[in-house]
mmCIF file of C-alpha atoms and ligand atoms in Angstrom:
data_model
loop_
_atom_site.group_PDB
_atom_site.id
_atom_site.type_symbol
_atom_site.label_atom_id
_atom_site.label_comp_id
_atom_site.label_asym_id
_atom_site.label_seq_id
_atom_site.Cartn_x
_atom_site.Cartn_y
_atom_site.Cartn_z
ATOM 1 C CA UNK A 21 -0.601 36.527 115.773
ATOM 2 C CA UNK A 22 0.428 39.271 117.393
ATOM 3 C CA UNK A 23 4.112 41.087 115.473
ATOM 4 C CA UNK A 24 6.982 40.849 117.680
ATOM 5 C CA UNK A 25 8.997 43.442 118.701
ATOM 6 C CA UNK A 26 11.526 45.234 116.574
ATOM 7 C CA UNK A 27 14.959 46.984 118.390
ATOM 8 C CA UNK A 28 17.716 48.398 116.827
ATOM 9 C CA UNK A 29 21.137 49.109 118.237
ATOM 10 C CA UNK A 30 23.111 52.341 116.958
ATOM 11 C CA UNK A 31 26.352 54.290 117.442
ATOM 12 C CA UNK A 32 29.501 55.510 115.903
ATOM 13 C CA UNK A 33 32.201 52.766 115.087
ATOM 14 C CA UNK A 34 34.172 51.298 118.471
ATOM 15 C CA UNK A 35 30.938 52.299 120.622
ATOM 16 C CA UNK A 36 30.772 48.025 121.646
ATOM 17 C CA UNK A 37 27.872 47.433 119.348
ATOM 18 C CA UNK A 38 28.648 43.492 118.475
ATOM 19 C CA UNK A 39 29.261 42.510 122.448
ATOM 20 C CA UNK A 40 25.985 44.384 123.421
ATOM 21 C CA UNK A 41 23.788 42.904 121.131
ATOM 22 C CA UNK A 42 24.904 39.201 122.160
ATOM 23 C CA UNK A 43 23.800 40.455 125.594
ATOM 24 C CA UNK A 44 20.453 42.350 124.519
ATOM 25 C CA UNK A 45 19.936 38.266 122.493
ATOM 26 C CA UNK A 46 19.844 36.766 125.937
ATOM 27 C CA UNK A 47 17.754 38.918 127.738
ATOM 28 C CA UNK A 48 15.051 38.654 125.035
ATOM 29 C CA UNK A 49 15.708 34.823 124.684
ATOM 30 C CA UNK A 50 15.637 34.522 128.309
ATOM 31 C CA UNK A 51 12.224 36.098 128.352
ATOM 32 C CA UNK A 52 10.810 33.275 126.078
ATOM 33 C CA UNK A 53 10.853 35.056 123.019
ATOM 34 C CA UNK A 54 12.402 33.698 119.255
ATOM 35 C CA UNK A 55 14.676 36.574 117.810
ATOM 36 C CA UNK A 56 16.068 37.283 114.733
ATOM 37 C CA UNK A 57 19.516 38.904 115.021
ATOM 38 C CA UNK A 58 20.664 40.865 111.499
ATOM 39 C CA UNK A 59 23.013 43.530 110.750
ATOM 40 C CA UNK A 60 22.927 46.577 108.220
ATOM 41 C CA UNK A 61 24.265 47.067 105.521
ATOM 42 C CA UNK A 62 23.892 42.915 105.420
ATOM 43 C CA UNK A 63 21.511 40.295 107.158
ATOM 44 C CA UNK A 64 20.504 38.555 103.461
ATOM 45 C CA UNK A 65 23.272 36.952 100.828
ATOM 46 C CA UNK A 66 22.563 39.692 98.750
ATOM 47 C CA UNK A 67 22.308 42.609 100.957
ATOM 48 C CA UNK A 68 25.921 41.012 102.318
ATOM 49 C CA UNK A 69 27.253 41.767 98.795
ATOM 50 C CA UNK A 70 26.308 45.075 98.538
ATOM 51 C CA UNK A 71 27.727 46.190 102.427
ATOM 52 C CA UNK A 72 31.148 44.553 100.624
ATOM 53 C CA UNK A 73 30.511 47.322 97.545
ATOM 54 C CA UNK A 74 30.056 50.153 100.309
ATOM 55 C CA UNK A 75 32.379 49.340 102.876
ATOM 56 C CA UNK A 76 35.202 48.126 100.471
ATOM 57 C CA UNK A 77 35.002 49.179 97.154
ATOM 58 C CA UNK A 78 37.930 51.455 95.834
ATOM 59 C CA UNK A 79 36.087 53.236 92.914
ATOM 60 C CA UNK A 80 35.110 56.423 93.842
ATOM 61 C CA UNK A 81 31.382 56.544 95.570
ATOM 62 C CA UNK A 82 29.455 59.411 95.486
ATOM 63 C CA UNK A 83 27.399 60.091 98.523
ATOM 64 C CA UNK A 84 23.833 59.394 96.848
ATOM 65 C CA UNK A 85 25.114 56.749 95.242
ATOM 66 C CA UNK A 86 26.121 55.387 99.007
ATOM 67 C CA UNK A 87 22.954 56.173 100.222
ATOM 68 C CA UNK A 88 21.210 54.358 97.526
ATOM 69 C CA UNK A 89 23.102 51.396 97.993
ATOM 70 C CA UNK A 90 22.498 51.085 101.973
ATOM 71 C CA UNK A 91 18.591 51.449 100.863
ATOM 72 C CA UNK A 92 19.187 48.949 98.585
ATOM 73 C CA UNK A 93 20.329 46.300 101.100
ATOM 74 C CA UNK A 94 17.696 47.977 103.721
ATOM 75 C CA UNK A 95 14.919 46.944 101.306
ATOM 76 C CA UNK A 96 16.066 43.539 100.624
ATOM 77 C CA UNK A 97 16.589 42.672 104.531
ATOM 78 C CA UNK A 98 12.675 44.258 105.134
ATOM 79 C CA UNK A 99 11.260 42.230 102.581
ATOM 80 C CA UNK A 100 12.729 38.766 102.755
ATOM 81 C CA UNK A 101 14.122 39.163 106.884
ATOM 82 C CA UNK A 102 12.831 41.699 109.104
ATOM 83 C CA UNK A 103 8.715 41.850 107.943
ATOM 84 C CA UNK A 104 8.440 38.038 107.480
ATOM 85 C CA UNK A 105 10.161 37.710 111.196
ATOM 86 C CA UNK A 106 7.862 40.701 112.711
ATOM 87 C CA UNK A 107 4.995 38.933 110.960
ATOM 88 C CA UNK A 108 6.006 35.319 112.175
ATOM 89 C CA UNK A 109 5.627 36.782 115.388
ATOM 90 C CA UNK A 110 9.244 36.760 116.459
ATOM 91 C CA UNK A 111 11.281 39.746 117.625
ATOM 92 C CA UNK A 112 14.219 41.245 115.235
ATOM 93 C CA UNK A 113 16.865 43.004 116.931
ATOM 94 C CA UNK A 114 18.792 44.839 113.823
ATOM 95 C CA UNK A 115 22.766 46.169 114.255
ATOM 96 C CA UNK A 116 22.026 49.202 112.410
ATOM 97 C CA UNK A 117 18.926 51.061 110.651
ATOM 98 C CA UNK A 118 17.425 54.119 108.970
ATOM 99 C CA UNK A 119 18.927 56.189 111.676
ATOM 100 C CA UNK A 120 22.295 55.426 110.930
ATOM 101 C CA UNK A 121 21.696 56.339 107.234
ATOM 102 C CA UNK A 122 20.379 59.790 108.851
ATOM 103 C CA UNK A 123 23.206 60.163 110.556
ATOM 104 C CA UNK A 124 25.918 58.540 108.253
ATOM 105 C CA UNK A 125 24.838 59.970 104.897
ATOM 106 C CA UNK A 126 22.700 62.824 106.698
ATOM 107 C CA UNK A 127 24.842 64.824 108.975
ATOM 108 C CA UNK A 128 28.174 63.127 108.348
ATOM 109 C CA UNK A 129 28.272 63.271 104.233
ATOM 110 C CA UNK A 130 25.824 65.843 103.752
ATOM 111 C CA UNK A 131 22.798 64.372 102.075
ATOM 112 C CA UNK A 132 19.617 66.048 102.106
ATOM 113 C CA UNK A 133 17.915 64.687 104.660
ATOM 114 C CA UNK A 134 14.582 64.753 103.558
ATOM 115 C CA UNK A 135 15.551 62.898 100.495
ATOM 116 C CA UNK A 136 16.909 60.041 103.362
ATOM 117 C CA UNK A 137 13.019 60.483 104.363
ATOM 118 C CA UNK A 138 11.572 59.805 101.102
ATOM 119 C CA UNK A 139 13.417 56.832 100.455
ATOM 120 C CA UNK A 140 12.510 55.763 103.969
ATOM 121 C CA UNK A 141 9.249 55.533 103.513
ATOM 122 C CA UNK A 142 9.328 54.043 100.244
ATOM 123 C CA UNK A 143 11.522 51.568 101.442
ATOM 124 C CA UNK A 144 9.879 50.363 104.499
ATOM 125 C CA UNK A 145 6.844 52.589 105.012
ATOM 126 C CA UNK A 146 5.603 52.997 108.673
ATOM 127 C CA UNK A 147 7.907 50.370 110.087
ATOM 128 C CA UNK A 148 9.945 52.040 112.460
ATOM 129 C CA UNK A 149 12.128 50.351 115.199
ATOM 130 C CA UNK A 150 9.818 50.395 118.198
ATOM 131 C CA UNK A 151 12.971 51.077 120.690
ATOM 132 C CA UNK A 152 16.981 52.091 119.133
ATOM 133 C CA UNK A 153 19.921 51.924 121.862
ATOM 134 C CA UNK A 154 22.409 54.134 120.850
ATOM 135 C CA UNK A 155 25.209 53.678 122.341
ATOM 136 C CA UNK A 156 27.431 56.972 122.681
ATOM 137 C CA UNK A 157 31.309 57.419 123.079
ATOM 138 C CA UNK A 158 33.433 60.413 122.419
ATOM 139 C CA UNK A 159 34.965 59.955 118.948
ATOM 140 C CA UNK A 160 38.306 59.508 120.117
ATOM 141 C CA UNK A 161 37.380 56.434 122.422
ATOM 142 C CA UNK A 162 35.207 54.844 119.798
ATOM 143 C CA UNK A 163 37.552 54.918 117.106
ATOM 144 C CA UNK A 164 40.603 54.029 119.024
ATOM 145 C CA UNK A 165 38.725 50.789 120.263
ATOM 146 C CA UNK A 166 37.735 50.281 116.296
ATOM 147 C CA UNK A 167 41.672 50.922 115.434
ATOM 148 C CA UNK A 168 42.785 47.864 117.697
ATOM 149 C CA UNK A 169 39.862 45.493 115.641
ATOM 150 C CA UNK A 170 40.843 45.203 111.999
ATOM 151 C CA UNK A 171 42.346 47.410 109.166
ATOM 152 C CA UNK A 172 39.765 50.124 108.718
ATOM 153 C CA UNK A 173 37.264 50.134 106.407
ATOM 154 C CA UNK A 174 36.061 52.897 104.065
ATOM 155 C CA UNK A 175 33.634 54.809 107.089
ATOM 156 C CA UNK A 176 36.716 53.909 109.416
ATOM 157 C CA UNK A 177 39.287 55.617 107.044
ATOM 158 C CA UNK A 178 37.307 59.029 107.389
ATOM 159 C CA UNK A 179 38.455 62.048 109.339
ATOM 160 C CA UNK A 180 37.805 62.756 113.264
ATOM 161 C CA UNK A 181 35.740 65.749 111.786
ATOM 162 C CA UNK A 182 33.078 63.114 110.076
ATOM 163 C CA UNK A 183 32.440 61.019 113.064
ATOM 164 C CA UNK A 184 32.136 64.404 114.894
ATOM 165 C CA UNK A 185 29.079 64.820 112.636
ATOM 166 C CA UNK A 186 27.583 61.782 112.558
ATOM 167 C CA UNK A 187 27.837 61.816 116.451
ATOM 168 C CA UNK A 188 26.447 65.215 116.365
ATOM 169 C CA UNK A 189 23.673 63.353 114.361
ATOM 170 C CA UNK A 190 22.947 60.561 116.408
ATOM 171 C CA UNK A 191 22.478 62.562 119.568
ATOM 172 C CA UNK A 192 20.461 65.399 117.867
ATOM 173 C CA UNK A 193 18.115 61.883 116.311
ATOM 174 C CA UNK A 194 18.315 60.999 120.187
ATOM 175 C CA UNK A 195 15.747 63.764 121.639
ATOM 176 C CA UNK A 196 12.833 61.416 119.918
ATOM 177 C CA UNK A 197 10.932 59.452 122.369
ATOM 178 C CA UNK A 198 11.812 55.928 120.234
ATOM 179 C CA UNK A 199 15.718 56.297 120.497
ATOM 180 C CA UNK A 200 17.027 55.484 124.220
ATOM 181 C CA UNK A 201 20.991 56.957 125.263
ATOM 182 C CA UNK A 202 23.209 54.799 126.716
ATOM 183 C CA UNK A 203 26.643 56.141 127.998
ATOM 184 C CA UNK A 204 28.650 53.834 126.361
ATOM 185 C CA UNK A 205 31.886 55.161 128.004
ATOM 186 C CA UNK A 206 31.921 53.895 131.217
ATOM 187 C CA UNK A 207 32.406 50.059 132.111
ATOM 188 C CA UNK A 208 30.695 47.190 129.909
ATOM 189 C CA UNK A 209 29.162 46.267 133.193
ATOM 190 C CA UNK A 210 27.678 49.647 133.908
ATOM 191 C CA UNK A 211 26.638 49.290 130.419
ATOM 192 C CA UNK A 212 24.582 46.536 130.435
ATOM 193 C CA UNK A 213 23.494 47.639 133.332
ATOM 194 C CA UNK A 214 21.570 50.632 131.341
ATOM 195 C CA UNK A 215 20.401 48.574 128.436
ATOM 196 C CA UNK A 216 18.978 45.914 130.544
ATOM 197 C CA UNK A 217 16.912 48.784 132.408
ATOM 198 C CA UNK A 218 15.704 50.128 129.026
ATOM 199 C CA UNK A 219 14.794 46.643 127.827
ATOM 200 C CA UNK A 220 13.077 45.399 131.028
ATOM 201 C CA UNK A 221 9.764 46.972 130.038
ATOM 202 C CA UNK A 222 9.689 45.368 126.593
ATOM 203 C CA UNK A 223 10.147 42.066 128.308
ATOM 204 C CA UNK A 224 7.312 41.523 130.936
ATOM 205 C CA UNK A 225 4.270 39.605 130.644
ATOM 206 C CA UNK A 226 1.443 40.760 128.372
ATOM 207 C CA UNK A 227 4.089 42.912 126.071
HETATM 208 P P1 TMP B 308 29.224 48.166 111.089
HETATM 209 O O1 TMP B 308 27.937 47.481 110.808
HETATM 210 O O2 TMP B 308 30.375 47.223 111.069
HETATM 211 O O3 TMP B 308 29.193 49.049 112.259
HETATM 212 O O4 TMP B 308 29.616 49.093 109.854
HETATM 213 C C1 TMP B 308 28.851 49.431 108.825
HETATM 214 C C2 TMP B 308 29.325 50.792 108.336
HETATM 215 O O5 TMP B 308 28.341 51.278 107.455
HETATM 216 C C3 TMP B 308 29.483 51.807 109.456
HETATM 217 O O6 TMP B 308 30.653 52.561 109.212
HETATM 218 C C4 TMP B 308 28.279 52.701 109.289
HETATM 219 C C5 TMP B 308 27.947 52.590 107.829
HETATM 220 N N1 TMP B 308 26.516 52.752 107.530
HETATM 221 C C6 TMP B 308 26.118 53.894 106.864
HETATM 222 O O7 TMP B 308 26.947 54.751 106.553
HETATM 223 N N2 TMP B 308 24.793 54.060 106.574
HETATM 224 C C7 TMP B 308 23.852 53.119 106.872
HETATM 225 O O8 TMP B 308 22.667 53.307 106.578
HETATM 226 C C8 TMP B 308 24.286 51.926 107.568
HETATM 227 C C9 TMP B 308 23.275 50.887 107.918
HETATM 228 C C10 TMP B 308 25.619 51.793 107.869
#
């Protein structure tokens, strides 16, 4: 059978993430296809417990150790989630991937990023996404959006200066041909206006 597409969506924290991947669903649905929405850190019962280690815990976590953990939970959702989908044929579309790791643990805490490569491949080998939306905001506007959510979380109690980095990050990841920009500043209409572009020719008959 032949594998089904794999997308991931990407972006700083407030950047609309949750309400554009509901939309990105539909349009694949729409086109007749099964997809399996996940989410890193997360997407399996254990890979849910470790994102509640990184994103709450209140020991002090080292940034390896971070790093380690999100591969962790990346390994468990490729094996038991996101290769048995791809292989079943369906489509995964994934809140989160390598790329943020790059840019998380990369540019924003400093780990080597080669290192971050290593592990990748180890980890999940040649699969790649075959298209990433990120979705770009200035840091101000993505974390004020984030502020008005929920109490923030461990990445969403870091300095401006960090996001500045991992934004850096994202948009220096964003000059390869697999990772699409989407101005994610302007209205959610105008948004979805971009991603469905980008999407369309994933979509058509014979993909
Ligand atoms: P989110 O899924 O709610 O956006 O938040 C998950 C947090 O985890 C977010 O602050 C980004 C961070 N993160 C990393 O630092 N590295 C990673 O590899 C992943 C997948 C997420």
């Amino acid at each position: 059978m032949k594998r089904g597409r794999f997308i991931t969506v990407e972006g700083i924290e407030g950047v609309g993430k949750s309400t554009n991947i509901g939309f990105i669903r539909r349009l694949i649905e729409q086109a007749g296809f099964d997809v399996v929405v996940t989410r890193e850190p997360g997407g399996t019962p254990l890979a849910e417990q470790i994102r509640d280690i990184v994103l709450r815990t209140e020991h002090d976590l080292p940034s390896q150790t971070e790093m380690l953990l999100m591969f962790a939970a990346r390994s468990a959702n490729v094996c038991t989630q996101i290769r048995p989908a791809l292989d079943a044929g369906s489509w995964v579309l994934c809140d989160r991937f390598t790329d943020a790791t790059i840019a998380y643990q990369g540019y924003g805490r400093g780990v080597d990023i080669e290192t971050i490569m290593t592990l990748a491949q180890v980890v999940h080998g040649d699969l790649w996404p075959d298209l990433t939306l990120l979705l770009d905001t200035p840091v101000e506007t993505g974390l004020g959006r984030a502020a008005k959510r929920s109490a923030p979380d461990r990445f969403e109690s870091e300095q401006l200066e960090f996001f500045n980095r991992v934004r850096a990050g994202y948009l220096e990841l964003a000059r390869s041909e697999r990772i699409e920009l989407v101005d994610a500043s302007v209205s959610l209409e105008q948004v979805q206006q971009q991603i469905a572009a980008i999407i369309e020719p994933y979509l058509g008959p014979g993909q």
